[in-house]
Amino acid sequence: MNATAGKLEDYDCPKCKNKGVIYFVSEGGEIKCRECSCMAIRASMARIRNSGLQNLLNIYTFSRFQTDTPLQKLIKSTADRYLDDRSSSWFFIGGQSGAGKSHICTAIAGELLKCGKAVRYMLWKDESTKIKAVVNDENEYDRLISPLKTVPVLYIDDLFKPVYDDDRGQKRQPSPGDISLAFEIINSRYIAGPHGVTIISSEWTMDEIQRIDPATAGRIFQRAQNYCISITPGESKNYRLRR
């Protein structure tokens, strides 16, 4: 029975031959089985695949996050403290584009995945557009939004992704639909307490989100207050422009 090949995919296990179980004879002479150690590896791989972060996790790691400036050191040390905390706190980083916000959030999400947490990645602009398009279809709307409310860890990347005015270069306010959707998701996760851990990056600082919607900002800040970073505008903080 142990020599028979199984049909599990994604990982080639020499112990169970991809069956997921190993058979043995008990002291009473019965044939029993136990779960193979490869199932933990398969579960981890499935979490990564289901998170939507599979293509980013090898790029945006803690080891690749540069700490050449005081700001970068602050971001990295805050992320380290967050992971060491092991609490149900949230993590928020907002402000200047190119400052490493998505990098550090992805690295945090990757570490939580390694710890066995189920993580889901939400790129705000893409996902919010899909959800708002079906707002009048109750079943489809619930199908799209429910996982974002219930997954143990949600990573929202680029919350309220801004559009800039061509003439003034200023960020336009999010639409009422975006504000309503953000509150619905954030409030559900806020109410979920320790079961609604949320990681958020945004080009808006916390003060700016407060002006957009105090209710959403208040919930984010209350959950992430010890791990809340707002980066004021400044091209010197846009590390993508460095050579």
C-alpha positions as a LaTeX table, in Angstrom:
\begin{tabular}{lrrr}
\hline
Residue & $x$ (\AA) & $y$ (\AA) & $z$ (\AA) \\
\hline
Met1 & 0.00 & 0.00 & 0.00 \\
Asn2 & 2.85 & 2.40 & 0.78 \\
Ala3 & 4.48 & 1.58 & $-2.55$ \\
Thr4 & 1.38 & 2.59 & $-4.50$ \\
Ala5 & 1.61 & 6.01 & $-6.13$ \\
Gly6 & $-0.98$ & 8.63 & $-5.28$ \\
Lys7 & $-2.41$ & 11.50 & $-7.32$ \\
Leu8 & $-1.63$ & 14.56 & $-5.22$ \\
Glu9 & 0.09 & 17.32 & $-7.18$ \\
Asp10 & 2.27 & 20.41 & $-6.54$ \\
Tyr11 & 4.86 & 18.54 & $-4.47$ \\
Asp12 & 6.63 & 15.23 & $-5.09$ \\
Cys13 & 6.89 & 13.37 & $-1.79$ \\
Pro14 & 9.10 & 10.25 & $-1.65$ \\
Lys15 & 7.63 & 9.20 & 1.71 \\
Cys16 & 3.98 & 8.73 & 0.79 \\
Lys17 & 4.36 & 8.64 & $-3.01$ \\
Asn18 & 1.91 & 11.58 & $-3.20$ \\
Lys19 & $-0.95$ & 9.87 & $-1.37$ \\
Gly20 & $-0.87$ & 12.18 & 1.66 \\
Val21 & $-0.93$ & 9.26 & 4.11 \\
Ile22 & 1.45 & 6.55 & 5.28 \\
Tyr23 & 0.15 & 3.10 & 6.23 \\
Phe24 & 1.41 & 1.13 & 9.21 \\
Val25 & 0.47 & $-1.92$ & 11.28 \\
Ser26 & $-0.69$ & $-1.17$ & 14.80 \\
Glu27 & 0.23 & $-3.20$ & 17.86 \\
Gly28 & $-3.10$ & $-4.97$ & 17.50 \\
Gly29 & $-2.26$ & $-6.03$ & 13.98 \\
Glu30 & $-4.60$ & $-3.58$ & 12.27 \\
Ile31 & $-3.58$ & $-1.62$ & 9.20 \\
Lys32 & $-3.90$ & 2.08 & 9.95 \\
Cys33 & $-2.71$ & 5.28 & 8.36 \\
Arg34 & $-1.34$ & 8.59 & 9.51 \\
Glu35 & $-1.06$ & 11.89 & 7.67 \\
Cys36 & 2.25 & 12.34 & 5.91 \\
Ser37 & 4.44 & 15.29 & 6.88 \\
Cys38 & 4.21 & 16.52 & 3.28 \\
Met39 & 0.62 & 17.63 & 3.90 \\
Ala40 & 1.88 & 20.61 & 5.92 \\
Ile41 & 4.04 & 21.59 & 2.95 \\
Arg42 & 1.11 & 21.15 & 0.56 \\
Ala43 & $-1.12$ & 23.27 & 2.81 \\
Ser44 & 1.48 & 26.03 & 2.89 \\
Met45 & 1.78 & 25.95 & $-0.91$ \\
Ala46 & $-2.01$ & 26.12 & $-1.22$ \\
Arg47 & $-2.17$ & 29.14 & 1.09 \\
Ile48 & 0.41 & 30.93 & $-1.04$ \\
Arg49 & $-1.45$ & 30.06 & $-4.24$ \\
Asn50 & $-4.83$ & 31.11 & $-2.82$ \\
Ser51 & $-3.43$ & 34.36 & $-1.41$ \\
Gly52 & $-2.83$ & 35.82 & $-4.87$ \\
Leu53 & 0.74 & 36.70 & $-3.89$ \\
Gln54 & 2.58 & 33.80 & $-5.49$ \\
Asn55 & 4.43 & 35.94 & $-8.04$ \\
Leu56 & 5.43 & 38.62 & $-5.52$ \\
Leu57 & 6.66 & 36.70 & $-2.48$ \\
Asn58 & 10.09 & 35.87 & $-3.89$ \\
Ile59 & 10.66 & 39.49 & $-4.90$ \\
Tyr60 & 9.31 & 41.49 & $-1.95$ \\
Thr61 & 11.10 & 39.87 & 0.99 \\
Phe62 & 12.50 & 41.28 & 4.22 \\
Ser63 & 16.04 & 40.44 & 3.11 \\
Arg64 & 15.58 & 42.53 & $-0.04$ \\
Phe65 & 14.12 & 45.54 & 1.73 \\
Gln66 & 16.84 & 48.18 & 1.79 \\
Thr67 & 17.47 & 50.17 & 4.98 \\
Asp68 & 19.80 & 52.90 & 3.71 \\
Thr69 & 17.83 & 55.80 & 5.18 \\
Pro70 & 16.25 & 56.54 & 8.59 \\
Leu71 & 12.79 & 56.24 & 7.01 \\
Gln72 & 13.54 & 52.80 & 5.58 \\
Lys73 & 14.95 & 51.69 & 8.93 \\
Leu74 & 11.77 & 52.90 & 10.67 \\
Ile75 & 9.56 & 51.00 & 8.22 \\
Lys76 & 11.58 & 47.80 & 8.63 \\
Ser77 & 11.77 & 48.00 & 12.43 \\
Thr78 & 8.02 & 48.66 & 12.69 \\
Ala79 & 7.32 & 45.62 & 10.51 \\
Asp80 & 9.66 & 43.51 & 12.65 \\
Arg81 & 7.87 & 44.63 & 15.81 \\
Tyr82 & 4.54 & 43.86 & 14.21 \\
Leu83 & 5.53 & 40.28 & 13.44 \\
Asp84 & 7.09 & 39.79 & 16.88 \\
Asp85 & 3.91 & 41.06 & 18.54 \\
Arg86 & 1.88 & 38.01 & 17.46 \\
Ser87 & $-1.27$ & 39.96 & 18.29 \\
Ser88 & $-4.37$ & 40.66 & 16.23 \\
Ser89 & $-3.26$ & 44.21 & 15.43 \\
Trp90 & $-3.46$ & 45.65 & 11.94 \\
Phe91 & $-0.62$ & 47.18 & 9.94 \\
Phe92 & $-1.03$ & 50.40 & 7.95 \\
Ile93 & 1.47 & 52.29 & 5.82 \\
Gly94 & 0.43 & 55.22 & 3.64 \\
Gly95 & 1.78 & 58.24 & 1.81 \\
Gln96 & 4.60 & 58.88 & $-0.66$ \\
Ser97 & 4.64 & 56.65 & $-3.72$ \\
Gly98 & 7.76 & 54.54 & $-4.20$ \\
Ala99 & 8.69 & 54.46 & $-0.50$ \\
Gly100 & 8.49 & 50.67 & $-0.21$ \\
Lys101 & 4.95 & 50.37 & 1.13 \\
Ser102 & 3.86 & 47.41 & $-1.01$ \\
His103 & 7.24 & 45.75 & $-0.52$ \\
Ile104 & 7.05 & 45.74 & 3.27 \\
Cys105 & 3.36 & 44.72 & 3.33 \\
Thr106 & 4.03 & 41.82 & 0.97 \\
Ala107 & 6.97 & 40.73 & 3.12 \\
Ile108 & 4.72 & 40.78 & 6.21 \\
Ala109 & 2.06 & 38.77 & 4.38 \\
Gly110 & 4.70 & 36.24 & 3.33 \\
Glu111 & 5.85 & 35.75 & 6.91 \\
Leu112 & 2.27 & 35.26 & 8.09 \\
Leu113 & 1.77 & 32.65 & 5.36 \\
Lys114 & 4.85 & 30.81 & 6.62 \\
Cys115 & 3.28 & 30.80 & 10.10 \\
Gly116 & 0.24 & 28.99 & 8.71 \\
Lys117 & $-2.10$ & 31.97 & 8.38 \\
Ala118 & $-4.56$ & 32.11 & 5.51 \\
Val119 & $-3.87$ & 35.38 & 3.67 \\
Arg120 & $-5.74$ & 36.97 & 0.79 \\
Tyr121 & $-4.31$ & 39.69 & $-1.44$ \\
Met122 & $-6.61$ & 42.49 & $-2.62$ \\
Leu123 & $-5.24$ & 44.96 & $-5.17$ \\
Trp124 & $-7.74$ & 47.72 & $-4.44$ \\
Lys125 & $-8.18$ & 49.20 & $-7.92$ \\
Asp126 & $-8.79$ & 45.85 & $-9.63$ \\
Glu127 & $-10.94$ & 44.20 & $-6.98$ \\
Ser128 & $-13.03$ & 47.26 & $-6.15$ \\
Thr129 & $-13.82$ & 47.79 & $-9.84$ \\
Lys130 & $-15.08$ & 44.20 & $-10.15$ \\
Ile131 & $-17.20$ & 44.44 & $-7.00$ \\
Lys132 & $-18.75$ & 47.83 & $-7.83$ \\
Ala133 & $-19.68$ & 46.56 & $-11.30$ \\
Val134 & $-22.03$ & 43.94 & $-9.76$ \\
Val135 & $-23.46$ & 46.03 & $-6.92$ \\
Asn136 & $-26.99$ & 45.45 & $-8.25$ \\
Asp137 & $-26.52$ & 41.68 & $-8.47$ \\
Glu138 & $-26.87$ & 40.60 & $-4.85$ \\
Asn139 & $-25.60$ & 37.04 & $-5.29$ \\
Glu140 & $-22.54$ & 37.98 & $-7.35$ \\
Tyr141 & $-21.78$ & 40.91 & $-5.07$ \\
Asp142 & $-21.85$ & 38.66 & $-2.00$ \\
Arg143 & $-19.71$ & 36.06 & $-3.78$ \\
Leu144 & $-16.98$ & 38.61 & $-4.46$ \\
Ile145 & $-17.03$ & 40.53 & $-1.19$ \\
Ser146 & $-17.60$ & 37.74 & 1.35 \\
Pro147 & $-14.04$ & 36.31 & 1.17 \\
Leu148 & $-12.63$ & 39.78 & 1.77 \\
Lys149 & $-14.67$ & 40.06 & 4.94 \\
Thr150 & $-13.99$ & 36.60 & 6.33 \\
Val151 & $-10.42$ & 35.56 & 5.43 \\
Pro152 & $-8.22$ & 35.48 & 8.58 \\
Val153 & $-5.70$ & 37.93 & 7.08 \\
Leu154 & $-6.52$ & 40.43 & 4.32 \\
Tyr155 & $-3.83$ & 42.48 & 2.60 \\
Ile156 & $-5.34$ & 45.52 & 0.85 \\
Asp157 & $-2.75$ & 46.97 & $-1.51$ \\
Asp158 & $-3.13$ & 50.61 & $-2.61$ \\
Leu159 & $-6.36$ & 51.44 & $-0.79$ \\
Phe160 & $-8.22$ & 54.25 & $-2.61$ \\
Lys161 & $-5.68$ & 54.17 & $-5.47$ \\
Pro162 & $-5.75$ & 57.86 & $-6.46$ \\
Val163 & $-6.21$ & 59.50 & $-9.82$ \\
Tyr164 & $-4.22$ & 62.73 & $-10.25$ \\
Asp165 & $-5.49$ & 65.94 & $-11.85$ \\
Asp166 & $-3.43$ & 66.64 & $-14.97$ \\
Asp167 & $-3.26$ & 70.39 & $-14.47$ \\
Arg168 & $-2.56$ & 70.59 & $-10.74$ \\
Gly169 & $-1.10$ & 67.17 & $-10.02$ \\
Gln170 & $-3.37$ & 66.78 & $-7.00$ \\
Lys171 & $-5.07$ & 63.57 & $-5.93$ \\
Arg172 & $-8.78$ & 63.36 & $-6.64$ \\
Gln173 & $-11.06$ & 62.25 & $-3.84$ \\
Pro174 & $-12.24$ & 58.62 & $-4.00$ \\
Ser175 & $-15.72$ & 58.09 & $-5.39$ \\
Pro176 & $-18.70$ & 57.54 & $-3.06$ \\
Gly177 & $-18.78$ & 53.94 & $-4.29$ \\
Asp178 & $-15.16$ & 53.37 & $-3.24$ \\
Ile179 & $-15.74$ & 54.98 & 0.14 \\
Ser180 & $-18.84$ & 52.86 & 0.78 \\
Leu181 & $-17.07$ & 49.65 & $-0.29$ \\
Ala182 & $-14.01$ & 50.37 & 1.85 \\
Phe183 & $-16.16$ & 50.99 & 4.92 \\
Glu184 & $-18.14$ & 47.78 & 4.36 \\
Ile185 & $-14.97$ & 45.67 & 4.20 \\
Ile186 & $-13.06$ & 47.49 & 6.95 \\
Asn187 & $-16.04$ & 47.54 & 9.31 \\
Ser188 & $-16.68$ & 43.81 & 8.88 \\
Arg189 & $-13.05$ & 43.06 & 9.68 \\
Tyr190 & $-13.06$ & 45.51 & 12.58 \\
Ile191 & $-16.06$ & 43.75 & 14.10 \\
Ala192 & $-14.37$ & 40.35 & 13.59 \\
Gly193 & $-11.70$ & 41.34 & 16.11 \\
Pro194 & $-8.77$ & 38.89 & 16.22 \\
His195 & $-10.23$ & 37.01 & 13.25 \\
Gly196 & $-10.02$ & 40.05 & 10.96 \\
Val197 & $-6.33$ & 40.96 & 10.80 \\
Thr198 & $-5.78$ & 43.49 & 8.01 \\
Ile199 & $-2.64$ & 44.84 & 6.32 \\
Ile200 & $-3.10$ & 48.04 & 4.32 \\
Ser201 & $-0.94$ & 50.11 & 1.99 \\
Ser202 & $-2.15$ & 53.36 & 0.45 \\
Glu203 & $-0.89$ & 56.51 & $-1.25$ \\
Trp204 & $-3.08$ & 58.41 & 1.22 \\
Thr205 & $-1.76$ & 59.16 & 4.70 \\
Met206 & $-3.89$ & 58.41 & 7.74 \\
Asp207 & $-4.76$ & 62.11 & 8.09 \\
Glu208 & $-5.91$ & 62.18 & 4.47 \\
Ile209 & $-8.06$ & 59.07 & 4.93 \\
Gln210 & $-9.52$ & 60.74 & 8.01 \\
Arg211 & $-10.65$ & 63.61 & 5.79 \\
Ile212 & $-12.02$ & 61.18 & 3.17 \\
Asp213 & $-14.05$ & 59.12 & 5.65 \\
Pro214 & $-13.60$ & 59.47 & 9.42 \\
Ala215 & $-15.45$ & 56.21 & 10.11 \\
Thr216 & $-13.10$ & 54.11 & 7.98 \\
Ala217 & $-9.99$ & 55.93 & 9.20 \\
Gly218 & $-11.01$ & 55.58 & 12.83 \\
Arg219 & $-11.40$ & 51.82 & 12.57 \\
Ile220 & $-8.07$ & 51.40 & 10.78 \\
Phe221 & $-6.23$ & 53.58 & 13.28 \\
Gln222 & $-7.74$ & 51.91 & 16.33 \\
Arg223 & $-6.61$ & 48.48 & 15.13 \\
Ala224 & $-3.22$ & 49.59 & 13.78 \\
Gln225 & $-2.24$ & 52.46 & 16.08 \\
Asn226 & 1.05 & 50.87 & 17.19 \\
Tyr227 & 1.85 & 49.91 & 13.60 \\
Cys228 & 0.63 & 52.90 & 11.65 \\
Ile229 & 3.10 & 54.74 & 9.39 \\
Ser230 & 2.28 & 57.84 & 7.33 \\
Ile231 & 4.97 & 59.08 & 4.94 \\
Thr232 & 4.72 & 62.77 & 4.04 \\
Pro233 & 5.20 & 63.66 & 0.35 \\
Gly234 & 8.75 & 64.14 & $-0.90$ \\
Glu235 & 10.50 & 62.97 & $-4.03$ \\
Ser236 & 13.59 & 62.09 & $-1.96$ \\
Lys237 & 11.47 & 59.31 & $-0.42$ \\
Asn238 & 10.61 & 57.80 & $-3.82$ \\
Tyr239 & 13.26 & 55.08 & $-3.92$ \\
Arg240 & 12.10 & 53.86 & $-7.33$ \\
Leu241 & 13.72 & 56.96 & $-8.82$ \\
Arg242 & 17.12 & 56.14 & $-7.37$ \\
Arg243 & 19.81 & 54.60 & $-9.57$ \\
\hline
\end{tabular}
